[in-house]
XYZ file of C-alpha atoms in Angstrom:
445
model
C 117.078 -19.014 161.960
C 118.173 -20.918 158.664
C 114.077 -20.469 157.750
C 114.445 -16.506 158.050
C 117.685 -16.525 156.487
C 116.127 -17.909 153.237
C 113.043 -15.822 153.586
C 115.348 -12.532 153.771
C 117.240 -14.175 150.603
C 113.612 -14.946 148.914
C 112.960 -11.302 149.527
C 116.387 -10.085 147.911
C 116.416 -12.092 145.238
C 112.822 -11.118 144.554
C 113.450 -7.490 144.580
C 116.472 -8.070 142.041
C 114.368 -9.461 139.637
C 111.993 -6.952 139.733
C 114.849 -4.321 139.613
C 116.154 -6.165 136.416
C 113.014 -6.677 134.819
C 112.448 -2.998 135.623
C 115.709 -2.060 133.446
C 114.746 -3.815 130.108
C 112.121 -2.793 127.313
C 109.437 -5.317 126.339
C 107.617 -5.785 123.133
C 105.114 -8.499 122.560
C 103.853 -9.094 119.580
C 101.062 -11.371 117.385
C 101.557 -11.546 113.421
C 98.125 -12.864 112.062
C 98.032 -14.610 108.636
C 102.268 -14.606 108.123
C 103.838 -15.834 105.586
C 107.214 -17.008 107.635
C 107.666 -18.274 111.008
C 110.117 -14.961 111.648
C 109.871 -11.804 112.194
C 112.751 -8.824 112.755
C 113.149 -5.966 114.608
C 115.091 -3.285 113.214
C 117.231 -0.454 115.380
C 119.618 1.810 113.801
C 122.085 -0.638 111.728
C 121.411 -3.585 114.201
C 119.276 -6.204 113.380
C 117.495 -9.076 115.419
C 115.614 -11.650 114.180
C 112.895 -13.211 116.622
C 111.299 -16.618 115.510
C 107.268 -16.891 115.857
C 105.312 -19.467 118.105
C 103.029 -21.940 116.680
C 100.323 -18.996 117.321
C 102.326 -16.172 115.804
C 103.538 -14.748 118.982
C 107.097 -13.408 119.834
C 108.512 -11.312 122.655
C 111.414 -9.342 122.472
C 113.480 -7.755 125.323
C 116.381 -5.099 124.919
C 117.905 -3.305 127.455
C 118.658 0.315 126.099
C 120.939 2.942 126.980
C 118.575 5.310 125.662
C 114.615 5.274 124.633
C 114.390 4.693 120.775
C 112.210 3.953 118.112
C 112.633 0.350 116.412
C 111.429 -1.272 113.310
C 109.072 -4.025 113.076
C 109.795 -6.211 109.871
C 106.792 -8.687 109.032
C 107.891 -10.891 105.482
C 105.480 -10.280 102.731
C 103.879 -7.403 104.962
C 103.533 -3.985 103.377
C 103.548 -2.114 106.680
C 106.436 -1.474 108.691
C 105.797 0.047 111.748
C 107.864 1.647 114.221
C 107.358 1.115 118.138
C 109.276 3.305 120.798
C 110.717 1.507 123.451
C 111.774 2.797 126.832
C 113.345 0.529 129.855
C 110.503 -0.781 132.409
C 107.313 0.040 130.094
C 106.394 -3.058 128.250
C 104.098 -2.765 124.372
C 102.397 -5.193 122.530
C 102.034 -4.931 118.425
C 99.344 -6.989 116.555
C 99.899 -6.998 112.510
C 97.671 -8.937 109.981
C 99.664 -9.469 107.264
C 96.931 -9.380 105.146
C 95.569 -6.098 106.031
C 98.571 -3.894 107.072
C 96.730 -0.810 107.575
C 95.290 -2.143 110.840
C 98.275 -2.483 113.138
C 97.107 -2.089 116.966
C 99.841 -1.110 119.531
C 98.941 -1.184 123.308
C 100.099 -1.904 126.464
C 101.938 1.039 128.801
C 102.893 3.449 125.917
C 99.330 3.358 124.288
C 99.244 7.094 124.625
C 102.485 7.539 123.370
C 101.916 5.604 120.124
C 98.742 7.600 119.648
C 100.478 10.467 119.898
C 102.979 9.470 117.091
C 100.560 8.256 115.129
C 98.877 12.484 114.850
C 101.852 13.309 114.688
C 102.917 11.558 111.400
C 99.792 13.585 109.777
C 100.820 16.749 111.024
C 104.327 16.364 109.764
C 102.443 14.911 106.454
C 100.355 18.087 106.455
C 103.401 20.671 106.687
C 105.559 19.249 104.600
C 102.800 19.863 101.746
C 101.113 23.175 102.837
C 101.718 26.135 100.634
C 102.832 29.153 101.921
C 104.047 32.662 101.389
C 107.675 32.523 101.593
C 110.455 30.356 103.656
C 110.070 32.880 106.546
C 106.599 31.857 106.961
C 107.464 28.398 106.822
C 109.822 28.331 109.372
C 107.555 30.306 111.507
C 105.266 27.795 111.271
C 107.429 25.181 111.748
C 108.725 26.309 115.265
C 104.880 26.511 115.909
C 103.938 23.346 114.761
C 106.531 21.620 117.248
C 105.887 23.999 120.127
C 102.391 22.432 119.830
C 103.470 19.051 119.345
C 105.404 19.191 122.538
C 102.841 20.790 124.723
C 100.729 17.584 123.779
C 104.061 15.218 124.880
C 104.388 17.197 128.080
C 100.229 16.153 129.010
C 101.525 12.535 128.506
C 103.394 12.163 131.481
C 106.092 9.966 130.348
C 109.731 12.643 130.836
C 111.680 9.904 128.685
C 109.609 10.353 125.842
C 109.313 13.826 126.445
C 112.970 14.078 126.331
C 113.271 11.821 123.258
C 110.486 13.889 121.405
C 112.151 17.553 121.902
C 115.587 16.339 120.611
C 113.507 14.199 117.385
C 111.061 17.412 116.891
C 114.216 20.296 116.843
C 116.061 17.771 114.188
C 112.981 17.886 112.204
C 112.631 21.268 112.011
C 115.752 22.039 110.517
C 114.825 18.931 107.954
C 111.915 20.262 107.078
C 113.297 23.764 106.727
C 116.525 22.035 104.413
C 113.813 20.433 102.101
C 111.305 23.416 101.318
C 112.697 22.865 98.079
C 109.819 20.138 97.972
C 107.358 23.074 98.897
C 108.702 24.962 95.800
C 108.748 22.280 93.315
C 104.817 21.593 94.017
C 104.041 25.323 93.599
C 105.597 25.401 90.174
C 108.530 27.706 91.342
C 112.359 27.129 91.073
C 114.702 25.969 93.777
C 116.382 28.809 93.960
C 113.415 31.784 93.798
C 113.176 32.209 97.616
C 116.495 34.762 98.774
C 115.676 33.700 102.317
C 115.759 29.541 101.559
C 118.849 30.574 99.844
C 120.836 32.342 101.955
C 119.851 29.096 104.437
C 120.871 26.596 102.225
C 124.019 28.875 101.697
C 125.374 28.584 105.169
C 124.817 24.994 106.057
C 128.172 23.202 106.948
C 128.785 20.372 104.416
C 131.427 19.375 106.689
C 129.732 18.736 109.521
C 128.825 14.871 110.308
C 125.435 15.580 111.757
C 124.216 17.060 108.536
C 125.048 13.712 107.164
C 123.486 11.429 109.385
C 119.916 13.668 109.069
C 119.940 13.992 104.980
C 120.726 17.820 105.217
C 123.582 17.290 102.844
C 122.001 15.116 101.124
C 119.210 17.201 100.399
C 121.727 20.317 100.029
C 123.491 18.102 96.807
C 119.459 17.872 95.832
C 118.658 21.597 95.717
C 121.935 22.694 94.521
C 121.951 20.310 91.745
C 118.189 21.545 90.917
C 119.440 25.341 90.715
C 122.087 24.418 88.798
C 120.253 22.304 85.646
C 116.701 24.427 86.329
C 115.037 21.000 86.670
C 113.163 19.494 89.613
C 114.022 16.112 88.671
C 116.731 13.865 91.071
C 119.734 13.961 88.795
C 122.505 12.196 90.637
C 125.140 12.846 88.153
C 124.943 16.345 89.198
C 124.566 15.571 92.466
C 128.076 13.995 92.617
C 129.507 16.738 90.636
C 128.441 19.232 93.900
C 129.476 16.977 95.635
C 133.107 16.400 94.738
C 133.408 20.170 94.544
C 131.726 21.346 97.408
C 132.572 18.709 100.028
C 135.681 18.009 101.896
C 135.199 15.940 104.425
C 136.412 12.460 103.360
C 134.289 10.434 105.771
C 131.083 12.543 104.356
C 132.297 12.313 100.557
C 132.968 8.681 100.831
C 130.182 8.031 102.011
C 127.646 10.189 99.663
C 129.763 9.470 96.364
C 129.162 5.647 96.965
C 125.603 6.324 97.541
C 125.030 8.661 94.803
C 127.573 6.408 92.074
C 125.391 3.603 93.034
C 122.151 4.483 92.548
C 122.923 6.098 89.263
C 125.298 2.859 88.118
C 121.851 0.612 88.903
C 119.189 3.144 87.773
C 119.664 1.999 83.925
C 121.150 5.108 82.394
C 123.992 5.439 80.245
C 124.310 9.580 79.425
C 127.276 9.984 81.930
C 128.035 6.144 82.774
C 131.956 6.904 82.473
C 131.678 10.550 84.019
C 129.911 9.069 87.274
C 132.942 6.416 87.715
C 135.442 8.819 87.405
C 133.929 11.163 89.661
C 133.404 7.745 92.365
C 136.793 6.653 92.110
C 137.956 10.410 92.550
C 136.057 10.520 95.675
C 135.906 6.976 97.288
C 138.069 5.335 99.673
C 140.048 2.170 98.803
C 138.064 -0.359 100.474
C 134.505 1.613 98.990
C 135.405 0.360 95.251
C 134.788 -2.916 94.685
C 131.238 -2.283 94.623
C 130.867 0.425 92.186
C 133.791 -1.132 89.948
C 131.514 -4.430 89.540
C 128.020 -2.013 88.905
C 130.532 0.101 85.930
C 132.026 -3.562 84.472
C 127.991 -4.672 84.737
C 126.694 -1.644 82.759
C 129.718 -0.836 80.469
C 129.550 -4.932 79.538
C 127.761 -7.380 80.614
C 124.347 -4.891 79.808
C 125.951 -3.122 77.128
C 123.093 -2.520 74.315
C 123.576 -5.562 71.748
C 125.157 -7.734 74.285
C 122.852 -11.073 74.993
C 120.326 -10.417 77.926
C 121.326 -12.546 80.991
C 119.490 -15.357 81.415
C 116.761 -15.915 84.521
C 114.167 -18.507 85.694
C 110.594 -16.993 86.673
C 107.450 -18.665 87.453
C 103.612 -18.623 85.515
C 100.679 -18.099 87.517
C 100.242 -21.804 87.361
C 103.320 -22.688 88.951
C 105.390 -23.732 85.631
C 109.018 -22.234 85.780
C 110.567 -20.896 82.516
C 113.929 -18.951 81.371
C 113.632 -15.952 80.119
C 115.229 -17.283 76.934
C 112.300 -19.430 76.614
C 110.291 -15.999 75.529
C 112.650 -15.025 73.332
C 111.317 -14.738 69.381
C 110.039 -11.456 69.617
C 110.904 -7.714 70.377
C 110.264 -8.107 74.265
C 108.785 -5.126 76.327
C 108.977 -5.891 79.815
C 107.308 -4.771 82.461
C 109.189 -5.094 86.514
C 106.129 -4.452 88.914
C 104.825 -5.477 92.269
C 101.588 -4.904 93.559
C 102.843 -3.284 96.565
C 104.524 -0.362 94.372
C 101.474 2.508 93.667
C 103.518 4.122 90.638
C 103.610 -0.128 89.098
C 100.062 0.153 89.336
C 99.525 3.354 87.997
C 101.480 2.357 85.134
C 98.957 -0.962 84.142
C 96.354 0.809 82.200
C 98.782 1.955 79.847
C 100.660 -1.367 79.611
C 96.970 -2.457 78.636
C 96.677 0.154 75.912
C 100.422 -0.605 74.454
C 98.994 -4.644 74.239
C 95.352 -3.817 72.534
C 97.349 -1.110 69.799
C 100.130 -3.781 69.006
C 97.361 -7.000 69.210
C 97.730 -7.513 65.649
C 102.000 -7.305 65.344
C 103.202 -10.940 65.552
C 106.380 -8.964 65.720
C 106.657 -8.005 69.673
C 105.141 -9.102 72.743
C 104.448 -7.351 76.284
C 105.234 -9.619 79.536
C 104.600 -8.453 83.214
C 107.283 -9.608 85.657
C 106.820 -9.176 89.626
C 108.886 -8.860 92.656
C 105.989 -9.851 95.012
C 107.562 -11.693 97.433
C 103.548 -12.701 98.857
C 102.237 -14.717 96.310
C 98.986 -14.515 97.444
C 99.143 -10.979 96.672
C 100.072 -11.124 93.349
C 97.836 -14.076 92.469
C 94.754 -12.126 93.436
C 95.905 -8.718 91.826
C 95.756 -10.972 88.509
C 92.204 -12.701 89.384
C 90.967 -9.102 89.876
C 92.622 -7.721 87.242
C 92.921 -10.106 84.383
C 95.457 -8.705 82.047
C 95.181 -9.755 78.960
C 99.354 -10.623 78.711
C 101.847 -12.719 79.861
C 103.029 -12.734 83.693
C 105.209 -13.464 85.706
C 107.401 -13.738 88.854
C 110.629 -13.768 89.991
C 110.980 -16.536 92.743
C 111.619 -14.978 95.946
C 114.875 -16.379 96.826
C 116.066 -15.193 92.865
C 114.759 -11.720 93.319
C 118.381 -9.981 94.489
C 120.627 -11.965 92.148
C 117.853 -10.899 89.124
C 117.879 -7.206 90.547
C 121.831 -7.020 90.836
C 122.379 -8.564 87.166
C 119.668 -5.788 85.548
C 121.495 -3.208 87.637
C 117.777 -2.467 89.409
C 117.296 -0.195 92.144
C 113.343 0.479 91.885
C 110.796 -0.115 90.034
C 108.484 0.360 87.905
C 111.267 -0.449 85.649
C 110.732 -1.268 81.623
C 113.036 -3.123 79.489
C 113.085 -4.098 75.657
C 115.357 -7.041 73.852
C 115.524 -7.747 70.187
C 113.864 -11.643 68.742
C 117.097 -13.065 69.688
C 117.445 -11.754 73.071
C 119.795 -9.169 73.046
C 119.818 -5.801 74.910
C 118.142 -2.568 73.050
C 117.255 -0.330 76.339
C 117.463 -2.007 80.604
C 115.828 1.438 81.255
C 112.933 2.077 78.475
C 110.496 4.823 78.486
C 107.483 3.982 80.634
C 104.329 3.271 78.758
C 102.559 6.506 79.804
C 105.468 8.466 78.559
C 104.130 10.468 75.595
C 106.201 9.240 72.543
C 106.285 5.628 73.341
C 104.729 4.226 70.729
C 106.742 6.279 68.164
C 109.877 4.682 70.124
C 108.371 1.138 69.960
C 107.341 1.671 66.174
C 111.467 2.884 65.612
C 112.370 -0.596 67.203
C 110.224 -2.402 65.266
C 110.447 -0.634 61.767
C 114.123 0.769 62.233
């Protein structure tokens, strides 16, 4: 009797494992070649970090309310791709971290990931495509998607399904909010299309959904665009729309610290004290602090003639310096990373500036990166060989260096006088046109 009692109790227990196993999501995982013995998986604003085995593995195990897509964050790794998850299906991601391009995702939502994987090309495909008029567009949009979700439907899986329709209707109306992007690559203005106008016109600015998918966002965007007749981001004017057009506080608040920001760390001065007012205007007590350290940064401690702040960064050999240790010279710097396309792009005329100035003793070009893989950066230059000074910013250095430049994205081009004081934190890049007519004004004022 007491043998079949435990039996039954085997058997129960049994089946509530397998119930409970059945009500988590699974992701296994293999990072070849990393760089750290970590590796974190993003959701939303959560965060969780998962240490590696000896052999690079990790497992992760989340029981969700809903199916989601989450984040896979490899160190040094240029690729960050995202895995859906759904309760009782279990995936397994393999990433090399030196060849990002090839990450592999199987297990039971192979199909799925596929799926998403066409799908990111078709999306790529629309957002680009020219076409006759927003009508058309949107037209095609709703067509694109009703395709797109008779493929889903063939997969079998209704929690995906389910997950896809709701994802696929919210992009719709983001893809139909940024056609802007449509007009700006055929050469016409933001505002030329009546249709796109009148849908721009009767968005709800108020409403925290439009928020949370960029439509207001992107409204500030196209307004601001109609309003100065250029395609170019211009986040002064953004906040301007902003503070006029928007009322809700949680949605103001929210924007004005993301738009003050960005311009307070982007380098330029034309509207420094304009962009403060406007953030203090619109930003809730406890939002300040922030943007009142990024104004005293610019308005002082970056102020042009003020003395450059001082920073340690690393040779190709090893050998750490200051930057005062450079100093002598008019400095042009250079803030890259090989990961960063428009850095790259930006190389061959860095090369130019050096081989036109080789004979002035009077100013000097240095490359500094942000590559947080040295490996990668150490083989760009073996490749490469430029023929001037580089540099790196020590991993571990990198956000105290980016907060006290006021640096939100590179490429990013400075310029300091022989004794190491600021003349431009935001210089023209060297393909811009007239930048050796502004170099030759620095160095024969």
């Amino acid at each position: 009797m007491v043998k079949f009692i435990l039996f039954l109790l085997g058997g129960f227990l049994f089946v509530a494992f397998q119930q409970q196993t059945e009500k988590v999501a699974k992701l296994t995982g293999k990072i070849l070649n990393a760089s750290a013995d970590f590796v974190v998986i993003g959701y939303e604003e959560e965060r969780d970090t998962l240490f590696l085995a000896s052999d690079g593995t990790f497992a992760f195990t989340k029981e969700l309310e809903s199916p989601d897509m989450f984040m896979v964050l490899v160190p040094s790794c240029r690729a960050y791709p995202a895995v859906f998850m759904e309760n009782g299906k279990v995936s397994h991601i393999e990433i090399d971290v030196d060849s990002p391009q090839d990450v592999r995702i199987t297990g039971d939502l192979e199909a799925v990931h596929d799926y998403l994987d066409k799908r990111y090309l078709v999306l790529v495909y629309l957002k680009k495509r020219p076409v006759r008029g927003f009508k058309e567009y949107e037209r095609m949009a709703y067509h694109v998607v009703d395709s797109l979700l008779d493929v889903v439907q063939k997969l079998g899986d209704e929690c995906f399904y389910r997950y896809e329709t709701k994802y696929l209707r919210q992009t719709v109306d983001v893809l139909k909010t940024g056609y802007f992007n449509i007009l700006s690559t055929c050469g016409e203005k933001f505002d030329s299309d009546p249709d796109y106008n009148i849908f721009m016109q009767s968005m709800d600015l108020n409403d925290e959904a439009n928020l949370k998918n960029s439509n207001i966002f992107y409204y500030l965007q196209w307004k601001a665009s109609c309003l100065t007749g250029s395609s170019v981001l211009d986040y002064y004017e953004m906040l301007k729309v902003l503070q006029k057009e928007v009322h809700n506080q949680q949605i103001s608040n929210k924007l004005a610290f993301q738009l003050a920001r960005i311009y307070l760390m982007s380098g330029r001065k034309e509207h420094v004290e304009d962009v403060y007012r406007i953030a203090k205007d619109l930003l809730a007590e406890g939002s300040r602090k922030e943007i009142d350290d990024l104004y005293t940064n610019v308005t002082k401690s970056l102020k042009v003639n003020s003395l450059a702040p001082d920073f340690e960064m690393v040779t190709p050999e090893g050998k750490t310096l200051k930057f005062s240790e450079v100093w002598g010279k008019i400095v042009y710097i250079d803030i890259w990373s090989t990961w960063c396309a428009p850095c790259c792009k930006e190389i061959p005329y860095v090369a130019k500036l050096v081989e036109h100035y080789k004979n002035n003793s009077e100013i000097e070009f240095i490359s500094i990166s942000l590559d947080k893989n040295l490996k990668d950066w150490q083989s760009f230059l073996e490749s490469h060989r430029p023929g001037w000074k580089q540099f790196v910013i020590p991993e571990k250095q990198q956000r105290a260096f980016l907060k006290l430049y006021g640096i939100n994205g590179i490429p990013r081009f400075m310029v300091f006088t022989k004794e190491g004081r600021i003349i431009d934190t935001n210089a023209p890049r060297p393909s811009s046109e007239n930048i050796m007519n502004y170099l030759d004004g620095i160095l024969n004022p």
